[in-house]
Amino acid sequence: MVDPRHDDNDVPAQRRSAADTTVHYQDDFSAQLAAMQAGASTEEHDAITALPAGSALLVVRRGPNAGARFLLDTDSSIAGRHPDADIFLDDVTVSRRHAEFTRSEGTFQVRDLGSLNGTYYDGVRIESAQLHDGAEVQVGKFRLTFYASRADLAAPAAQ
């Protein structure tokens, strides 16, 4: 018979310290949890984990091409309806040159380019905003989730 007052080490439950029940997770676990909470599939999580420093990923969560991924690995990427746009979003709710994603010193920003329907950051219409991991950017009908490189997220923590 199992005595519920004792754990596996035969230490009475009332004498266990708080340290005995504390679990420590690595940074990778936190990143995995954030991706799961944002609705990332295992495949998307693997892509996010593999991002090199200085890059980021946009994943379309809602819109005509849900599931599509766009790599942000240059200093400037234009999102729009024009076929030559770096991030081609083919829908009438998207302007030809709708928004610009820029990279500066390891961080990314989004800037509306005077679009008719606006650009939204976490549900708020913006002119420009600095992007944070897991943030949602809306361009027309498209809702994209922003994922920063895990190497860039770990860099400030290491300093």
GROMACS .gro file of C-alpha atoms in nm:
model
  159
    1MET     CA    1   0.000   0.000   0.000
    2VAL     CA    2   0.126   0.352  -0.090
    3ASP     CA    3   0.146   0.604   0.190
    4PRO     CA    4   0.045   0.947   0.045
    5ARG     CA    5   0.242   1.125   0.317
    6HIS     CA    6   0.572   1.008   0.164
    7ASP     CA    7   0.730   1.084  -0.171
    8ASP     CA    8   0.966   0.861  -0.371
    9ASN     CA    9   1.262   0.957  -0.150
   10ASP     CA   10   1.073   0.857   0.163
   11VAL     CA   11   1.074   1.216   0.293
   12PRO     CA   12   0.753   1.305   0.477
   13ALA     CA   13   0.541   1.546   0.269
   14GLN     CA   14   0.522   1.800   0.551
   15ARG     CA   15   0.907   1.824   0.563
   16ARG     CA   16   0.963   1.879   0.191
   17SER     CA   17   1.098   2.222   0.105
   18ALA     CA   18   0.971   2.443  -0.176
   19ALA     CA   19   1.297   2.370  -0.363
   20ASP     CA   20   1.194   2.005  -0.389
   21THR     CA   21   0.895   2.099  -0.604
   22THR     CA   22   1.051   2.374  -0.814
   23VAL     CA   23   1.099   2.289  -1.179
   24HIS     CA   24   1.347   2.487  -1.391
   25TYR     CA   25   1.296   2.512  -1.766
   26GLN     CA   26   1.553   2.604  -2.026
   27ASP     CA   27   1.510   2.899  -2.266
   28ASP     CA   28   1.425   2.653  -2.545
   29PHE     CA   29   1.124   2.531  -2.349
   30SER     CA   30   0.998   2.887  -2.309
   31ALA     CA   31   1.031   2.940  -2.685
   32GLN     CA   32   0.846   2.614  -2.754
   33LEU     CA   33   0.569   2.713  -2.516
   34ALA     CA   34   0.534   3.058  -2.675
   35ALA     CA   35   0.511   2.899  -3.020
   36MET     CA   36   0.247   2.649  -2.906
   37GLN     CA   37   0.042   2.923  -2.741
   38ALA     CA   38   0.054   3.121  -3.064
   39GLY     CA   39  -0.080   2.818  -3.251
   40ALA     CA   40   0.243   2.712  -3.423
   41SER     CA   41   0.252   2.357  -3.555
   42THR     CA   42   0.548   2.131  -3.486
   43GLU     CA   43   0.677   2.200  -3.838
   44GLU     CA   44   0.648   2.576  -3.783
   45HIS     CA   45   0.819   2.544  -3.445
   46ASP     CA   46   1.110   2.364  -3.615
   47ALA     CA   47   1.133   2.643  -3.876
   48ILE     CA   48   1.126   2.908  -3.601
   49THR     CA   49   1.395   2.728  -3.400
   50ALA     CA   50   1.617   2.703  -3.710
   51LEU     CA   51   1.604   3.077  -3.789
   52PRO     CA   52   1.954   3.225  -3.809
   53ALA     CA   53   2.042   3.536  -3.609
   54GLY     CA   54   1.919   3.856  -3.772
   55SER     CA   55   1.615   3.694  -3.932
   56ALA     CA   56   1.250   3.644  -3.847
   57LEU     CA   57   0.947   3.460  -3.979
   58LEU     CA   58   0.593   3.572  -4.058
   59VAL     CA   59   0.330   3.297  -4.058
   60VAL     CA   60  -0.011   3.362  -4.213
   61ARG     CA   61  -0.272   3.260  -3.953
   62ARG     CA   62  -0.581   3.390  -4.135
   63GLY     CA   63  -0.637   3.481  -4.494
   64PRO     CA   64  -0.654   3.321  -4.836
   65ASN     CA   65  -0.314   3.151  -4.798
   66ALA     CA   66  -0.325   3.053  -4.428
   67GLY     CA   67  -0.016   2.858  -4.328
   68ALA     CA   68   0.215   3.037  -4.572
   69ARG     CA   69   0.549   3.148  -4.425
   70PHE     CA   70   0.760   3.447  -4.519
   71LEU     CA   71   1.124   3.475  -4.417
   72LEU     CA   72   1.242   3.822  -4.314
   73ASP     CA   73   1.616   3.813  -4.378
   74THR     CA   74   1.683   4.147  -4.547
   75ASP     CA   75   1.683   4.502  -4.415
   76SER     CA   76   1.356   4.580  -4.595
   77SER     CA   77   1.065   4.365  -4.715
   78ILE     CA   78   0.752   4.509  -4.877
   79ALA     CA   79   0.416   4.338  -4.822
   80GLY     CA   80   0.147   4.404  -5.076
   81ARG     CA   81  -0.077   4.293  -5.360
   82HIS     CA   82   0.176   4.376  -5.633
   83PRO     CA   83   0.323   4.057  -5.784
   84ASP     CA   84   0.675   4.197  -5.730
   85ALA     CA   85   0.619   4.248  -5.355
   86ASP     CA   86   0.857   4.057  -5.130
   87ILE     CA   87   0.554   3.935  -4.935
   88PHE     CA   88   0.281   3.880  -5.194
   89LEU     CA   89  -0.067   3.894  -5.038
   90ASP     CA   90  -0.319   3.852  -5.317
   91ASP     CA   91  -0.646   4.005  -5.200
   92VAL     CA   92  -0.834   4.327  -5.281
   93THR     CA   93  -0.817   4.431  -4.913
   94VAL     CA   94  -0.438   4.468  -4.951
   95SER     CA   95  -0.282   4.771  -5.121
   96ARG     CA   96  -0.018   4.714  -5.390
   97ARG     CA   97   0.248   4.847  -5.150
   98HIS     CA   98   0.076   4.803  -4.815
   99ALA     CA   99   0.342   4.774  -4.544
  100GLU     CA  100   0.717   4.754  -4.501
  101PHE     CA  101   0.901   4.529  -4.259
  102THR     CA  102   1.244   4.667  -4.171
  103ARG     CA  103   1.536   4.526  -3.977
  104SER     CA  104   1.769   4.744  -3.772
  105GLU     CA  105   2.026   4.626  -3.519
  106GLY     CA  106   1.860   4.289  -3.467
  107THR     CA  107   1.505   4.419  -3.423
  108PHE     CA  108   1.219   4.441  -3.671
  109GLN     CA  109   0.963   4.713  -3.728
  110VAL     CA  110   0.650   4.731  -3.942
  111ARG     CA  111   0.541   5.053  -4.111
  112ASP     CA  112   0.221   5.123  -4.300
  113LEU     CA  113   0.289   5.268  -4.646
  114GLY     CA  114  -0.028   5.479  -4.671
  115SER     CA  115  -0.254   5.181  -4.737
  116LEU     CA  116  -0.628   5.228  -4.774
  117ASN     CA  117  -0.727   4.969  -4.510
  118GLY     CA  118  -0.440   5.030  -4.270
  119THR     CA  119  -0.194   4.804  -4.092
  120TYR     CA  120  -0.275   4.669  -3.748
  121TYR     CA  121  -0.042   4.554  -3.473
  122ASP     CA  122  -0.207   4.335  -3.207
  123GLY     CA  123  -0.545   4.477  -3.310
  124VAL     CA  124  -0.446   4.846  -3.305
  125ARG     CA  125  -0.409   5.050  -3.625
  126ILE     CA  126  -0.054   5.181  -3.649
  127GLU     CA  127   0.168   5.398  -3.865
  128SER     CA  128   0.473   5.205  -3.741
  129ALA     CA  129   0.559   4.971  -3.454
  130GLN     CA  130   0.847   4.765  -3.326
  131LEU     CA  131   0.768   4.395  -3.359
  132HIS     CA  132   0.785   4.158  -3.065
  133ASP     CA  133   0.790   3.778  -3.075
  134GLY     CA  134   0.440   3.633  -3.112
  135ALA     CA  135   0.282   3.965  -3.218
  136GLU     CA  136   0.005   3.970  -3.475
  137VAL     CA  137   0.023   4.200  -3.777
  138GLN     CA  138  -0.289   4.244  -3.988
  139VAL     CA  139  -0.259   4.348  -4.351
  140GLY     CA  140  -0.602   4.351  -4.518
  141LYS     CA  141  -0.769   4.015  -4.448
  142PHE     CA  142  -0.433   3.856  -4.365
  143ARG     CA  143  -0.329   3.801  -4.005
  144LEU     CA  144   0.038   3.719  -3.971
  145THR     CA  145   0.222   3.612  -3.658
  146PHE     CA  146   0.577   3.744  -3.616
  147TYR     CA  147   0.850   3.513  -3.481
  148ALA     CA  148   1.198   3.649  -3.409
  149SER     CA  149   1.509   3.435  -3.434
  150ARG     CA  150   1.564   3.243  -3.111
  151ALA     CA  151   1.932   3.344  -3.130
  152ASP     CA  152   1.828   3.713  -3.122
  153LEU     CA  153   1.588   3.653  -2.832
  154ALA     CA  154   1.861   3.479  -2.631
  155ALA     CA  155   2.120   3.754  -2.696
  156PRO     CA  156   1.970   4.019  -2.460
  157ALA     CA  157   1.924   3.755  -2.188
  158ALA     CA  158   2.292   3.660  -2.211
  159GLN     CA  159   2.411   4.020  -2.163
   0.00000   0.00000   0.00000
